[in-house]
Amino acid sequence: MNRLCLLAASALLVSCGASTSVETKKDYAKADVTKYMKTITQADLKKHLYIVAGDDMQGRNTGEEGQKKAGRYLIDQYKKDGISFPKGASDFYQPVPSAFMTRAFSPKLGDSENIWAYIEGTEKPDEVLVISAHYDHVGMKNGEVYNGADDDGSGTVALLEIAQAFMQAKKDGYGPKRSILFLHVTGEEHGLHGSRYYSENPLFPIKNTIADLNIDMIGRRDEEHKNNGNYVYVIGSDRLSTDLHNINEEANKKYTNLKLDYTFNAKDDPNHFYERSDHYNFAKKGIPIIFYFNGVHEDYHKQGDEPQKIEYDLLAKRTQLAFVTAWELANRENRPVVDKK
């Protein structure tokens, strides 16, 4: 190469270097969070739920083919949205062996799987927010399918939509600062097995897990709210972290304006809902949690828990609340402080 070419090449390198050096980070304060929140729609939730809670899935009993088929559908949706399995995993599955789920006086369960998807953080990738929902239900009884549209088809499809919203933000240059693990757990109906397995065999160190937002039944209303469905029960938000409680309150006030009902958060709640869903296995490890819940209705664990009975406007709004709370947790300067035992 002659001297003129070398000079030209040097000038080009300097020019390219200068261009790279002046690139600026996105100002997250300018991100249109409402835009991404509104990608969570009634239509998309309904489309997913009629499949996940359809008869073809045979009630999604733990370890059975219907549940595995539902799992394959979830994975296909993540792939379509360009969302991969977590760093450090070889695929979308965390196997949960039958032996782990053995309990006295309980039916023998087949080998099953947690399903995970992941968006890596841009600035604090080692800190992980978990958003969870169980994708199993109770299967079939006397030849009839128990589809579990609300329990927990509603939470299952909510995770798909929340992940899609975060991925759209990432495409616009606003990828979450912290990593997010979308965790569909198995075996909840038989004893919170899948979440217990993850908490005891975490892909990422428990100490790096900043919070768990658990979504279990958010598509219906209970008798206490029969005249106004604009509510969601919030359980556990203040049990370990005042920060987490305040973040959820502020996100709701700014974006969704649901009535946050803390009835079942009382420590003397006779229903013990705080101990009855997958967040509990994270809370036992000292991780701040929120459990979003619509309460028990007439079709709980019955054949009538069908997709046509879901109130999709409520499902969308509650999903949006989980998303905007997750947005704040993923992007704020500091992780929520654990200030309570």
Short mmCIF file of C-alpha atoms in Angstrom, two decimals, residues 151-325:
data_model
loop_
_atom_site.label_atom_id
_atom_site.label_comp_id
_atom_site.label_asym_id
_atom_site.label_seq_id
_atom_site.Cartn_x
_atom_site.Cartn_y
_atom_site.Cartn_z
CA ASP A 151 -55.60 -20.38 37.07
CA ASP A 152 -53.07 -19.75 35.75
CA GLY A 153 -53.57 -19.32 32.04
CA SER A 154 -54.05 -15.63 32.75
CA GLY A 155 -50.63 -15.24 34.38
CA THR A 156 -49.01 -17.42 31.73
CA VAL A 157 -50.12 -15.23 28.83
CA ALA A 158 -49.41 -12.08 30.85
CA LEU A 159 -45.73 -13.09 30.90
CA LEU A 160 -45.72 -13.43 27.11
CA GLU A 161 -47.11 -9.93 26.69
CA ILE A 162 -44.82 -8.35 29.28
CA ALA A 163 -41.79 -9.93 27.60
CA GLN A 164 -42.94 -8.68 24.20
CA ALA A 165 -43.33 -5.15 25.58
CA PHE A 166 -39.80 -5.18 27.01
CA MET A 167 -38.46 -6.54 23.73
CA GLN A 168 -40.13 -3.72 21.78
CA ALA A 169 -38.48 -1.22 24.11
CA LYS A 170 -35.14 -2.93 23.54
CA LYS A 171 -35.57 -2.63 19.77
CA ASP A 172 -36.08 1.11 20.29
CA GLY A 173 -32.85 1.35 22.26
CA TYR A 174 -34.35 1.05 25.74
CA GLY A 175 -33.36 -2.45 26.74
CA PRO A 176 -33.79 -3.03 30.49
CA LYS A 177 -30.79 -1.97 32.56
CA ARG A 178 -31.14 -5.11 34.68
CA SER A 179 -31.69 -8.58 33.30
CA ILE A 180 -35.20 -10.03 33.33
CA LEU A 181 -35.98 -13.73 33.69
CA PHE A 182 -39.47 -14.72 32.54
CA LEU A 183 -40.08 -17.90 34.51
CA HIS A 184 -42.99 -20.23 33.75
CA VAL A 185 -42.95 -22.73 36.60
CA THR A 186 -44.39 -26.21 36.76
CA GLY A 187 -46.05 -28.19 39.53
CA GLU A 188 -47.65 -25.29 41.39
CA GLU A 189 -50.96 -27.06 41.77
CA HIS A 190 -49.28 -30.02 43.46
CA GLY A 191 -47.17 -28.06 45.94
CA LEU A 192 -45.26 -25.13 44.41
CA HIS A 193 -42.71 -27.62 43.09
CA GLY A 194 -41.30 -25.75 40.09
CA SER A 195 -40.60 -22.52 41.94
CA ARG A 196 -39.12 -24.47 44.83
CA TYR A 197 -36.85 -26.28 42.38
CA TYR A 198 -35.69 -23.01 40.83
CA SER A 199 -35.11 -21.38 44.22
CA GLU A 200 -32.95 -24.34 45.26
CA ASN A 201 -31.26 -24.67 41.85
CA PRO A 202 -31.15 -21.09 40.54
CA LEU A 203 -29.57 -20.32 37.21
CA PHE A 204 -28.47 -16.96 38.60
CA PRO A 205 -27.31 -16.47 42.20
CA ILE A 206 -30.19 -15.85 44.56
CA LYS A 207 -28.28 -12.89 46.01
CA ASN A 208 -28.42 -11.28 42.54
CA THR A 209 -32.20 -11.69 42.24
CA ILE A 210 -33.66 -8.28 43.10
CA ALA A 211 -37.36 -9.22 43.23
CA ASP A 212 -40.01 -11.64 42.02
CA LEU A 213 -43.27 -10.40 40.53
CA ASN A 214 -45.61 -13.39 40.56
CA ILE A 215 -48.82 -13.39 38.54
CA ASP A 216 -51.40 -16.02 39.45
CA MET A 217 -55.07 -15.51 38.49
CA ILE A 218 -55.67 -11.99 37.14
CA GLY A 219 -58.45 -12.50 34.58
CA ARG A 220 -61.66 -12.57 36.65
CA ARG A 221 -63.23 -10.87 39.65
CA ASP A 222 -64.36 -12.23 42.99
CA GLU A 223 -67.63 -11.76 44.85
CA GLU A 224 -66.25 -8.86 46.90
CA HIS A 225 -65.74 -6.85 43.70
CA LYS A 226 -68.70 -8.02 41.65
CA ASN A 227 -69.83 -4.44 41.00
CA ASN A 228 -66.42 -3.02 40.11
CA GLY A 229 -63.62 -5.04 38.55
CA ASN A 230 -61.08 -2.21 38.53
CA TYR A 231 -58.93 -3.77 41.26
CA VAL A 232 -56.22 -6.28 41.91
CA TYR A 233 -55.18 -7.91 45.15
CA VAL A 234 -51.58 -7.10 46.01
CA ILE A 235 -50.01 -9.57 48.41
CA GLY A 236 -46.56 -9.43 49.98
CA SER A 237 -45.31 -6.15 48.54
CA ASP A 238 -44.36 -4.73 51.93
CA ARG A 239 -43.43 -7.96 53.73
CA LEU A 240 -39.70 -7.62 52.97
CA SER A 241 -39.22 -4.26 51.25
CA THR A 242 -40.80 -0.86 51.76
CA ASP A 243 -39.16 0.18 48.48
CA LEU A 244 -40.95 -2.50 46.49
CA HIS A 245 -44.31 -1.58 47.99
CA ASN A 246 -43.81 2.09 47.13
CA ILE A 247 -42.62 1.35 43.60
CA ASN A 248 -45.77 -0.63 42.85
CA GLU A 249 -48.01 2.04 44.40
CA GLU A 250 -46.35 4.81 42.39
CA ALA A 251 -46.43 2.86 39.11
CA ASN A 252 -50.13 2.18 39.58
CA LYS A 253 -50.88 5.81 40.38
CA LYS A 254 -48.97 7.02 37.32
CA TYR A 255 -50.17 4.51 34.73
CA THR A 256 -53.05 2.18 35.59
CA ASN A 257 -55.13 3.52 38.50
CA LEU A 258 -56.37 0.18 39.72
CA LYS A 259 -57.66 -0.17 43.25
CA LEU A 260 -54.87 -2.01 45.06
CA ASP A 261 -56.60 -4.26 47.57
CA TYR A 262 -54.38 -5.42 50.45
CA THR A 263 -57.02 -7.52 52.23
CA PHE A 264 -55.12 -10.78 51.72
CA ASN A 265 -51.79 -9.22 52.65
CA ALA A 266 -52.77 -9.21 56.31
CA LYS A 267 -50.53 -11.48 58.34
CA ASP A 268 -53.59 -13.02 60.00
CA ASP A 269 -55.33 -13.70 56.65
CA PRO A 270 -57.11 -17.02 57.26
CA ASN A 271 -56.70 -17.95 53.57
CA HIS A 272 -52.88 -17.81 53.81
CA PHE A 273 -52.60 -16.71 50.18
CA TYR A 274 -49.13 -15.34 50.90
CA GLU A 275 -47.93 -18.93 51.29
CA ARG A 276 -49.97 -20.39 48.44
CA SER A 277 -48.30 -19.38 45.20
CA ASP A 278 -44.85 -19.44 43.66
CA HIS A 279 -43.58 -16.14 45.01
CA TYR A 280 -43.38 -17.77 48.44
CA ASN A 281 -40.34 -19.85 47.51
CA PHE A 282 -38.53 -16.62 46.61
CA ALA A 283 -39.70 -14.81 49.75
CA LYS A 284 -38.33 -17.66 51.87
CA LYS A 285 -34.92 -16.85 50.38
CA GLY A 286 -35.24 -13.19 51.38
CA ILE A 287 -36.19 -11.91 47.93
CA PRO A 288 -38.84 -9.13 47.85
CA ILE A 289 -42.00 -10.27 46.09
CA ILE A 290 -45.37 -9.12 44.83
CA PHE A 291 -48.22 -11.54 44.21
CA TYR A 292 -50.88 -10.16 41.84
CA PHE A 293 -54.22 -11.95 42.28
CA ASN A 294 -57.91 -11.44 41.49
CA GLY A 295 -59.24 -13.57 44.33
CA VAL A 296 -61.21 -16.82 44.25
CA HIS A 297 -64.34 -17.06 42.12
CA GLU A 298 -67.03 -19.67 41.54
CA ASP A 299 -64.99 -21.56 38.92
CA TYR A 300 -61.78 -21.90 40.93
CA HIS A 301 -60.42 -25.43 40.24
CA LYS A 302 -63.65 -26.29 38.45
CA GLN A 303 -64.49 -27.18 34.89
CA GLY A 304 -66.00 -23.73 34.33
CA ASP A 305 -62.65 -21.90 34.41
CA GLU A 306 -62.82 -21.26 30.67
CA PRO A 307 -61.34 -18.58 28.34
CA GLN A 308 -64.78 -17.16 27.46
CA LYS A 309 -65.29 -16.17 31.11
CA ILE A 310 -62.14 -14.07 31.29
CA GLU A 311 -62.64 -10.30 31.43
CA TYR A 312 -59.94 -9.32 28.97
CA ASP A 313 -60.05 -5.61 29.79
CA LEU A 314 -59.21 -6.46 33.42
CA LEU A 315 -56.57 -8.97 32.37
CA ALA A 316 -54.90 -6.35 30.17
CA LYS A 317 -54.92 -3.64 32.81
CA ARG A 318 -53.52 -5.88 35.54
CA THR A 319 -50.84 -7.14 33.16
CA GLN A 320 -49.95 -3.54 32.37
CA LEU A 321 -49.51 -2.82 36.08
CA ALA A 322 -47.08 -5.72 36.41
CA PHE A 323 -45.21 -4.40 33.37
CA VAL A 324 -44.81 -0.82 34.57
CA THR A 325 -43.73 -2.02 38.02
#
